[in-house]
Amino acid sequence: MSFSGLRCVENLERILYTYPQSLILRSINTMKINIDKDLLLDNLTVASRFVSNRFSSVPSLQGILFETKDKHINLYATNLTSFFHTKIKNPTTEEKKIVFDPKKVMEFLSLLTPGIVELDIEDSQLVIRKDKTKGTFSLINAEDFPYPPIVKEKEEKIKTDVLKKHLPLVLFAASSDDTRPVLNGVNFLTQDDEIALVATDGFRLSLLKMKKEDSIPQMLVPKGFLEEVVRLSKEEKEMGLRFSEKEKVISFTFGDTTVYSRLITGDFPPFEKVIPSESKTKAVIEKDEFLRNIRIVSVFAREVSNIALLSFGKDGITMSPKTERDDQNSTLQDADVEGPPQKVAFNFKFIIDFLMHAPDKKKIIIEVLRPDAPVVFKIEGNKDFLHVIMPVRIQT
Amino acid sequence: MLSTFWSGFLRFVEKNSKENPVIYSLLKQLRPIEMSEKHIVLSCDNPGFVFFLQKKIHFVEGYLFDHTKKRLRIEIVVKAQNKRQEPPLLRFEPTIEDVFKKAGLNGTFTFDNFAVSSSNQVAYAAAQAVSDSIGKAYNPLVLYGGVGVGKTHLAQAIAQKVLAKKPNKKVLFSPGDLFTNELIEGIREKNTPKFRRKYRQLNLLIVDDVQFIAGKNTVQEEFFHTFNAVISNGGQIVLTSDKPPHEIRRLEDRLRSRFAGGLTVDIQSPDFELRSAILLIKAREKNIDIDLETAKIIAEQVADSRALEGTLLSLYAKTLSNGGKINLEAVEDFFMNVVEQKNKRVSPHDIIKTICTYYDVRQSQLKSPNRAENIALPRQIAMYLLRKELGLKYDQIATLLKRKDHTTVLHGFEKIKSLLARNDIFKKEVDRIVNTL
């Protein structure tokens, strides 16, 4: 041992003497890791969804942190609000920390044939080898890369069923526009033994109430993060939940992967007043047919600022694009309509959005109060859920 | 000045940003908005930035010290970029009619169309006072009186006035049977917390015909707690009843004492002048042409204000063929028919039933030999009313009530008659019964 170590030092001195410095340092610090290509690619793909392209001016936030420690490869990604961390078992004992942009790496990996790839991690670049193929990728300064927040609270196991089943019905209604952070999330409201999930983007709103079974706390959680949580929970029956009231952080754990998110702070707008408690006209219709019909109308409605006109009458609902000349394009949907006839105009995209998330083979109940009041959509047999869409004002 | 300082500082950080590349790039996206000798306030639109920077704030403060040689504290605030107009759904405000409907009001009962006279002016003033300062004036306010005297009208007017001033107040007008039904439903669906949320957080709770909860233990228990919760939260309670609280049978004592804790006002049957006024108001609301003299004649004939409206409408329907003008002739014709109809309509059985409900005795008790005071009195009232209202003969009444002979009936009739003459409260009681027939 000591002998070979000594020889090393001797060699080093010789090299130092003959070669430029940078080259030597690189050759000393090179670290080799063997890993299954698909395992790496899959994890990078999930991690990359936590990278936000909003931070183009902050290079290290464009990347993924790749850190070897305790016989594991740790992957970290963040957009400063949500964080991703996963551990992959690997026999390597060296400790190393690099950041690289995942896009190019992922594209390269996806084109390789399955099997083990060899990673050469050098100081300023990452080299990936597979058989006779070799790709070199530049690294980003790893200093300062933000680690996920530390949550000291105890982990609780909760079932994923509830969230998997219900969250998508609410999630799509949350806003994707960053100008008003409180609308970017799903509001979890606990009331006695009930929990309500609300999301709105200011044009439509989803509200779901359910019996509180797990200890889901009261919180406002970013939409993008929850979308990833739903995706990650697809294969899982249970997940670990940790919540820190003080740090305003929530984390979900699936096996070796943990995702964290800062909660949104601020007041969710008062939403109860926009849900009408009364209705004058009520229609019950087949979801699949409704979706098909509204798509037919959308072909023409695209030219008239996406506005589709729904006329509720005795025979059913006549749908047409909002145009000056009536009757040119229209379709009549059979429906059981109760109450006086009404004409309501919608942005058809909101209706399609809702129908895409409503379960198949179910009936949809539409409740209209007035053409200028929010319209309530319900799913037959599910009285805990409702969706509200604000009609578009039109001159009649 | 502030921005020059800030950009100078950023250049300084850039030179030293080798170890903290993220901090520098984030700082570039902040805007300074305020600076003093002691601190500097930065604004930012992304909460994620703030979380990150707050953990590293000592680095930034260190840079600031190196740059300015002053100890400056840093505050970062999250500010939305541009305050635009609320999006359409959130901008939506329910109309006042929606608000009324949600509170269980029908929207037509206001203080403006309530006719006031000596029989109801105390109640009117109390209702006004309550609506001006809910929870403070009289709490609870109990309005009682017979059918069609305007209890519900006043109660709804209070709610309307409160909501018209502040539409976001939590107001609920709940008929007594609705309260009962909703509670039962809540128990059945195992969702009483929902029921409690609905009732206990109200700013104004009106229970119309509260006597309906009497005799139902769970409902009274729940109402007791609701009552306490609303009052202790500074809310107002208004109750209406067909009799004063101390006369409501099978009402728990603790409720009785609470009902009496505020103001209890009695609304008497409208007198002739008031009835004429009511009729004229109703006619104006419905755009029916009627003159004062005709109105007086109708008011003379009809005692109940709800019946006034009914009479008015039937008269209007009858005269529609000749222009819709209600004149004396039409009125006289009309009443000729009505008197006959009324006698046909009320049967002896109805009278007995109403009395039994009012006094909470069973019909079998009424027809039994039992001569206890609480049964004998209703029985005698029954004799009186059967004779007075239906003109039955004494021996007919005796058979109906299973008495031996007509003298018992005669005695009962005379006794009630003299009681009525002497005792004003008793007279009102009997009037109320007659009204409910």
mmCIF file of N, CA and C in Angstrom, chain B residues 71-136:
data_model
loop_
_atom_site.group_PDB
_atom_site.id
_atom_site.type_symbol
_atom_site.label_atom_id
_atom_site.label_comp_id
_atom_site.label_asym_id
_atom_site.label_seq_id
_atom_site.Cartn_x
_atom_site.Cartn_y
_atom_site.Cartn_z
ATOM 1 N N ARG B 71 -23.797 48.739 8.283
ATOM 2 C CA ARG B 71 -24.613 47.563 8.599
ATOM 3 C C ARG B 71 -26.056 47.842 8.173
ATOM 4 N N LEU B 72 -26.490 47.176 7.128
ATOM 5 C CA LEU B 72 -27.859 47.407 6.652
ATOM 6 C C LEU B 72 -28.646 46.108 6.759
ATOM 7 N N ARG B 73 -29.840 46.224 7.237
ATOM 8 C CA ARG B 73 -30.708 45.056 7.314
ATOM 9 C C ARG B 73 -31.480 44.939 5.992
ATOM 10 N N ILE B 74 -31.711 43.698 5.545
ATOM 11 C CA ILE B 74 -32.412 43.538 4.259
ATOM 12 C C ILE B 74 -33.787 42.923 4.484
ATOM 13 N N GLU B 75 -34.753 43.524 3.864
ATOM 14 C CA GLU B 75 -36.102 42.943 3.890
ATOM 15 C C GLU B 75 -36.518 42.643 2.466
ATOM 16 N N ILE B 76 -37.124 41.495 2.275
ATOM 17 C CA ILE B 76 -37.603 41.180 0.924
ATOM 18 C C ILE B 76 -39.115 40.968 0.981
ATOM 19 N N VAL B 77 -39.825 41.630 0.105
ATOM 20 C CA VAL B 77 -41.277 41.458 0.081
ATOM 21 C C VAL B 77 -41.694 40.882 -1.264
ATOM 22 N N VAL B 78 -42.723 40.051 -1.220
ATOM 23 C CA VAL B 78 -43.250 39.493 -2.471
ATOM 24 C C VAL B 78 -44.370 40.398 -2.939
ATOM 25 N N LYS B 79 -44.248 40.839 -4.167
ATOM 26 C CA LYS B 79 -45.297 41.709 -4.694
ATOM 27 C C LYS B 79 -45.713 41.206 -6.057
ATOM 28 N N ALA B 80 -46.986 41.101 -6.272
ATOM 29 C CA ALA B 80 -47.453 40.697 -7.595
ATOM 30 C C ALA B 80 -47.069 41.793 -8.584
ATOM 31 N N GLN B 81 -46.696 41.358 -9.777
ATOM 32 C CA GLN B 81 -46.159 42.298 -10.753
ATOM 33 C C GLN B 81 -47.078 43.487 -11.007
ATOM 34 N N ASN B 82 -48.207 43.192 -11.568
ATOM 35 C CA ASN B 82 -49.104 44.305 -11.849
ATOM 36 C C ASN B 82 -50.502 43.941 -11.379
ATOM 37 N N LYS B 83 -51.032 44.797 -10.586
ATOM 38 C CA LYS B 83 -52.375 44.545 -10.053
ATOM 39 C C LYS B 83 -53.389 44.772 -11.160
ATOM 40 N N ARG B 84 -53.781 43.685 -11.782
ATOM 41 C CA ARG B 84 -54.780 43.849 -12.826
ATOM 42 C C ARG B 84 -56.160 43.675 -12.225
ATOM 43 N N GLN B 85 -57.137 43.856 -13.076
ATOM 44 C CA GLN B 85 -58.508 43.675 -12.629
ATOM 45 C C GLN B 85 -58.735 42.209 -12.271
ATOM 46 N N GLU B 86 -59.587 41.970 -11.328
ATOM 47 C CA GLU B 86 -59.921 40.596 -10.961
ATOM 48 C C GLU B 86 -60.456 39.864 -12.190
ATOM 49 N N PRO B 87 -60.125 38.585 -12.338
ATOM 50 C CA PRO B 87 -60.708 37.819 -13.443
ATOM 51 C C PRO B 87 -62.220 37.673 -13.269
ATOM 52 N N PRO B 88 -62.922 37.403 -14.386
ATOM 53 C CA PRO B 88 -64.393 37.492 -14.371
ATOM 54 C C PRO B 88 -65.096 36.668 -13.298
ATOM 55 N N LEU B 89 -64.629 35.442 -13.074
ATOM 56 C CA LEU B 89 -65.356 34.612 -12.106
ATOM 57 C C LEU B 89 -65.235 35.205 -10.706
ATOM 58 N N LEU B 90 -64.043 35.686 -10.366
ATOM 59 C CA LEU B 90 -63.848 36.213 -9.020
ATOM 60 C C LEU B 90 -64.454 37.599 -8.873
ATOM 61 N N ARG B 91 -64.670 38.249 -10.025
ATOM 62 C CA ARG B 91 -65.281 39.569 -9.980
ATOM 63 C C ARG B 91 -66.790 39.441 -9.726
ATOM 64 N N PHE B 92 -67.304 38.251 -9.990
ATOM 65 C CA PHE B 92 -68.752 38.060 -9.894
ATOM 66 C C PHE B 92 -69.267 38.314 -8.481
ATOM 67 N N GLU B 93 -70.252 39.160 -8.394
ATOM 68 C CA GLU B 93 -70.912 39.395 -7.116
ATOM 69 C C GLU B 93 -72.364 38.974 -7.277
ATOM 70 N N PRO B 94 -72.845 38.155 -6.378
ATOM 71 C CA PRO B 94 -74.255 37.781 -6.491
ATOM 72 C C PRO B 94 -75.142 39.019 -6.380
ATOM 73 N N THR B 95 -76.230 39.035 -7.107
ATOM 74 C CA THR B 95 -77.142 40.173 -7.017
ATOM 75 C C THR B 95 -77.857 40.114 -5.672
ATOM 76 N N ILE B 96 -78.477 41.213 -5.322
ATOM 77 C CA ILE B 96 -79.128 41.273 -4.013
ATOM 78 C C ILE B 96 -80.263 40.238 -3.947
ATOM 79 N N GLU B 97 -80.871 39.954 -5.105
ATOM 80 C CA GLU B 97 -81.925 38.922 -5.115
ATOM 81 C C GLU B 97 -81.332 37.555 -4.793
ATOM 82 N N ASP B 98 -80.142 37.281 -5.365
ATOM 83 C CA ASP B 98 -79.473 36.010 -5.062
ATOM 84 C C ASP B 98 -79.206 35.903 -3.565
ATOM 85 N N VAL B 99 -78.736 37.018 -3.012
ATOM 86 C CA VAL B 99 -78.406 37.032 -1.586
ATOM 87 C C VAL B 99 -79.659 36.762 -0.752
ATOM 88 N N PHE B 100 -80.751 37.418 -1.132
ATOM 89 C CA PHE B 100 -82.009 37.211 -0.403
ATOM 90 C C PHE B 100 -82.432 35.759 -0.476
ATOM 91 N N LYS B 101 -82.331 35.195 -1.669
ATOM 92 C CA LYS B 101 -82.779 33.823 -1.870
ATOM 93 C C LYS B 101 -81.958 32.874 -1.022
ATOM 94 N N LYS B 102 -80.663 33.113 -1.015
ATOM 95 C CA LYS B 102 -79.761 32.247 -0.260
ATOM 96 C C LYS B 102 -80.104 32.303 1.225
ATOM 97 N N ALA B 103 -80.557 33.485 1.675
ATOM 98 C CA ALA B 103 -80.886 33.638 3.090
ATOM 99 C C ALA B 103 -82.293 33.126 3.395
ATOM 100 N N GLY B 104 -82.983 32.642 2.377
ATOM 101 C CA GLY B 104 -84.322 32.107 2.587
ATOM 102 C C GLY B 104 -85.416 33.163 2.580
ATOM 103 N N LEU B 105 -85.113 34.335 2.004
ATOM 104 C CA LEU B 105 -86.118 35.402 1.985
ATOM 105 C C LEU B 105 -86.832 35.408 0.643
ATOM 106 N N ASN B 106 -88.056 35.869 0.636
ATOM 107 C CA ASN B 106 -88.740 35.882 -0.653
ATOM 108 C C ASN B 106 -88.680 37.237 -1.346
ATOM 109 N N GLY B 107 -88.111 38.223 -0.665
ATOM 110 C CA GLY B 107 -87.819 39.476 -1.347
ATOM 111 C C GLY B 107 -88.952 40.471 -1.406
ATOM 112 N N THR B 108 -90.173 40.067 -1.002
ATOM 113 C CA THR B 108 -91.265 41.023 -1.117
ATOM 114 C C THR B 108 -91.617 41.672 0.226
ATOM 115 N N PHE B 109 -91.120 41.102 1.309
ATOM 116 C CA PHE B 109 -91.474 41.655 2.622
ATOM 117 C C PHE B 109 -90.439 42.675 3.084
ATOM 118 N N THR B 110 -90.783 43.930 2.997
ATOM 119 C CA THR B 110 -89.839 44.956 3.442
ATOM 120 C C THR B 110 -90.529 45.851 4.464
ATOM 121 N N PHE B 111 -89.729 46.701 5.100
ATOM 122 C CA PHE B 111 -90.317 47.664 6.023
ATOM 123 C C PHE B 111 -91.186 48.668 5.266
ATOM 124 N N ASP B 112 -90.782 48.964 4.019
ATOM 125 C CA ASP B 112 -91.498 49.978 3.249
ATOM 126 C C ASP B 112 -92.945 49.587 2.988
ATOM 127 N N ASN B 113 -93.181 48.293 2.719
ATOM 128 C CA ASN B 113 -94.566 47.930 2.429
ATOM 129 C C ASN B 113 -95.257 47.299 3.640
ATOM 130 N N PHE B 114 -94.774 47.648 4.819
ATOM 131 C CA PHE B 114 -95.430 47.187 6.039
ATOM 132 C C PHE B 114 -96.282 48.324 6.598
ATOM 133 N N ALA B 115 -97.582 48.078 6.701
ATOM 134 C CA ALA B 115 -98.462 49.138 7.190
ATOM 135 C C ALA B 115 -98.455 49.140 8.717
ATOM 136 N N VAL B 116 -98.286 50.314 9.286
ATOM 137 C CA VAL B 116 -98.156 50.403 10.739
ATOM 138 C C VAL B 116 -99.383 51.077 11.337
ATOM 139 N N SER B 117 -99.879 50.503 12.425
ATOM 140 C CA SER B 117 -100.920 51.187 13.195
ATOM 141 C C SER B 117 -100.680 50.850 14.664
ATOM 142 N N SER B 118 -101.628 51.230 15.506
ATOM 143 C CA SER B 118 -101.386 51.028 16.941
ATOM 144 C C SER B 118 -101.222 49.556 17.293
ATOM 145 N N SER B 119 -101.794 48.655 16.484
ATOM 146 C CA SER B 119 -101.745 47.246 16.857
ATOM 147 C C SER B 119 -100.362 46.635 16.667
ATOM 148 N N ASN B 120 -99.540 47.269 15.839
ATOM 149 C CA ASN B 120 -98.247 46.642 15.580
ATOM 150 C C ASN B 120 -97.067 47.607 15.640
ATOM 151 N N GLN B 121 -97.318 48.826 16.159
ATOM 152 C CA GLN B 121 -96.216 49.790 16.055
ATOM 153 C C GLN B 121 -95.054 49.477 16.986
ATOM 154 N N VAL B 122 -95.328 48.839 18.125
ATOM 155 C CA VAL B 122 -94.232 48.478 19.021
ATOM 156 C C VAL B 122 -93.335 47.459 18.333
ATOM 157 N N ALA B 123 -93.974 46.443 17.746
ATOM 158 C CA ALA B 123 -93.210 45.414 17.048
ATOM 159 C C ALA B 123 -92.420 46.020 15.903
ATOM 160 N N TYR B 124 -93.049 46.935 15.201
ATOM 161 C CA TYR B 124 -92.393 47.581 14.062
ATOM 162 C C TYR B 124 -91.145 48.330 14.531
ATOM 163 N N ALA B 125 -91.295 49.101 15.605
ATOM 164 C CA ALA B 125 -90.160 49.882 16.118
ATOM 165 C C ALA B 125 -89.049 48.957 16.597
ATOM 166 N N ALA B 126 -89.420 47.872 17.280
ATOM 167 C CA ALA B 126 -88.416 46.937 17.780
ATOM 168 C C ALA B 126 -87.670 46.303 16.618
ATOM 169 N N ALA B 127 -88.404 45.911 15.578
ATOM 170 C CA ALA B 127 -87.776 45.288 14.416
ATOM 171 C C ALA B 127 -86.820 46.259 13.741
ATOM 172 N N GLN B 128 -87.232 47.512 13.645
ATOM 173 C CA GLN B 128 -86.358 48.539 13.065
ATOM 174 C C GLN B 128 -85.067 48.658 13.867
ATOM 175 N N ALA B 129 -85.240 48.709 15.188
ATOM 176 C CA ALA B 129 -84.071 48.873 16.058
ATOM 177 C C ALA B 129 -83.114 47.705 15.894
ATOM 178 N N VAL B 130 -83.678 46.502 15.827
ATOM 179 C CA VAL B 130 -82.831 45.311 15.697
ATOM 180 C C VAL B 130 -82.078 45.334 14.369
ATOM 181 N N SER B 131 -82.764 45.725 13.295
ATOM 182 C CA SER B 131 -82.100 45.697 11.992
ATOM 183 C C SER B 131 -81.026 46.772 11.901
ATOM 184 N N ASP B 132 -81.149 47.827 12.697
ATOM 185 C CA ASP B 132 -80.126 48.877 12.655
ATOM 186 C C ASP B 132 -78.855 48.468 13.383
ATOM 187 N N SER B 133 -79.001 47.673 14.435
ATOM 188 C CA SER B 133 -77.793 47.241 15.149
ATOM 189 C C SER B 133 -78.013 45.818 15.622
ATOM 190 N N ILE B 134 -77.687 44.875 14.733
ATOM 191 C CA ILE B 134 -77.975 43.487 15.075
ATOM 192 C C ILE B 134 -77.070 43.028 16.217
ATOM 193 N N GLY B 135 -77.682 42.244 17.085
ATOM 194 C CA GLY B 135 -76.936 41.693 18.216
ATOM 195 C C GLY B 135 -76.850 42.641 19.395
ATOM 196 N N LYS B 136 -77.293 43.885 19.191
ATOM 197 C CA LYS B 136 -77.096 44.850 20.275
ATOM 198 C C LYS B 136 -78.401 45.317 20.916
#
